[in-house]
Amino acid sequence: MLGDDIPGFCTALAGGKGARTYRGRREQLNRNVARILSRLGG
């Protein structure tokens, strides 16, 4: 599922790439979770 990029996965999940505001981080987290769930078939 994650492959070998666990640190990258955690960074993306936490919104560590570019999101500067609380709202931006929350929106990014929601997008990332939705994308991951769609990959898993959830």
XYZ file of C-alpha atoms in Angstrom:
42
model
C 0.000 0.000 0.000
C 2.560 2.598 1.072
C 5.625 1.145 -0.532
C 8.909 2.403 0.837
C 7.904 6.052 1.102
C 6.503 6.009 4.638
C 8.096 9.367 5.617
C 6.692 10.937 2.459
C 3.299 9.418 3.171
C 3.301 10.817 6.711
C 4.400 14.246 5.497
C 1.672 14.310 2.866
C -0.935 13.069 5.308
C 0.002 15.735 7.840
C -0.101 18.410 5.147
C 3.592 19.192 5.340
C 3.893 20.205 1.697
C 3.020 23.835 1.153
C -0.060 24.235 3.330
C 0.633 27.206 5.573
C -2.650 27.912 7.334
C -4.743 25.714 9.583
C -7.519 25.720 7.019
C -5.113 24.840 4.209
C -3.632 21.977 6.213
C -7.087 20.670 7.069
C -8.233 20.804 3.447
C -5.052 19.117 2.283
C -5.443 16.406 4.920
C -9.029 15.797 3.803
C -7.930 15.485 0.171
C -5.111 13.121 1.076
C -7.345 10.901 3.207
C -9.994 10.803 0.476
C -7.375 9.852 -2.119
C -5.947 7.101 0.084
C -9.393 5.708 0.863
C -10.294 5.659 -2.821
C -7.123 3.685 -3.543
C -8.082 1.180 -0.862
C -11.597 0.879 -2.223
C -13.213 2.539 0.812
